[in-house]
């Protein structure tokens, strides 16, 4: 008999969040509505993982500030949280490693939950276990899926030479799944259609069309801040207060890493020359 209950999903967004904007938060709401509309999924959690300082992107301020701003921005959400594990690593980590880490955490939490259940409901479980031949198989089936959430620009960056490894893309998209929000100027469907690699995994890529096109970008916010312009309503008030209190985003901070190569380019060009 077909299982009518929707699969649980955890959404993970990786990026600079320099700083977090309302659009980063909207991505989660849009993705949840889209997935739940299919009747196949129930989104139980959203995780925002700011990239570590070793990513070396131009203008990237210290991760402690970026993490704190995400914490403030997600305070009012009942399901989106920040996770600082990635940002605490001394080296830049490929996104696939971040995805694996969070999946392992989810599975470990499921096992812990089962252990607690075992003590609390030992009797009930014994009865249930008799109904299933392999409890492990069922545990796995009930475990939440983890999907990477991103904007269309990240999907399009898969084709940039020396930025992503083919096997990493295959693992992220093939094994976990991707939810991609349209961003003005891009057409993810066309992009998937034109890529033999992505076409293979098309059923694992959920494209969410944002009809209320919203072109907020962190770059735009940083530029406005440098010019002393208002950024109100582009990001939460608590984040704006934090930026003001700590004097973040100046002409000087925008020059950070200006003469450094982005970590993935550095790593993959080293690999191809050695
Ligand atoms: N307006 C938007 N529409 C759709 N996706 C977005 C939007 N802004 C950011 N994202 C997505 O949010 C994630 C984190 O992106 P990132 O931190 O680079 O934000 P950004 O606004 O693009 O910043 P920057 O301008 O510094 O590149 C990425 O997956 C990116 O595609
Ligand atoms: N090969 C990879 O795994 C790879 C390459 C480029 C960017 N990324 C990630 O994608 C995100 C992109 O963030 P930005 O759009 O802010 O540059 C970051 O989290 C970064 O670590 C991963
Ligand atoms: Zn970006």
XYZ file of C-alpha atoms and ligand atoms in Angstrom, residues 15-17 24 55 57 153-154 183 217-219 222, ligand 3:
14
model
C 25.916 31.582 1.722
C 27.681 34.707 2.901
C 24.692 36.418 4.541
C 17.012 35.358 2.486
C 35.880 31.740 1.935
C 34.900 36.733 -0.650
C 22.469 32.411 -9.208
C 23.989 29.580 -7.161
C 16.087 35.453 -9.136
C 20.892 41.643 -2.578
C 23.379 41.949 0.255
C 25.641 43.839 -2.180
C 26.197 47.159 1.789
Zn 25.230 36.241 -3.651
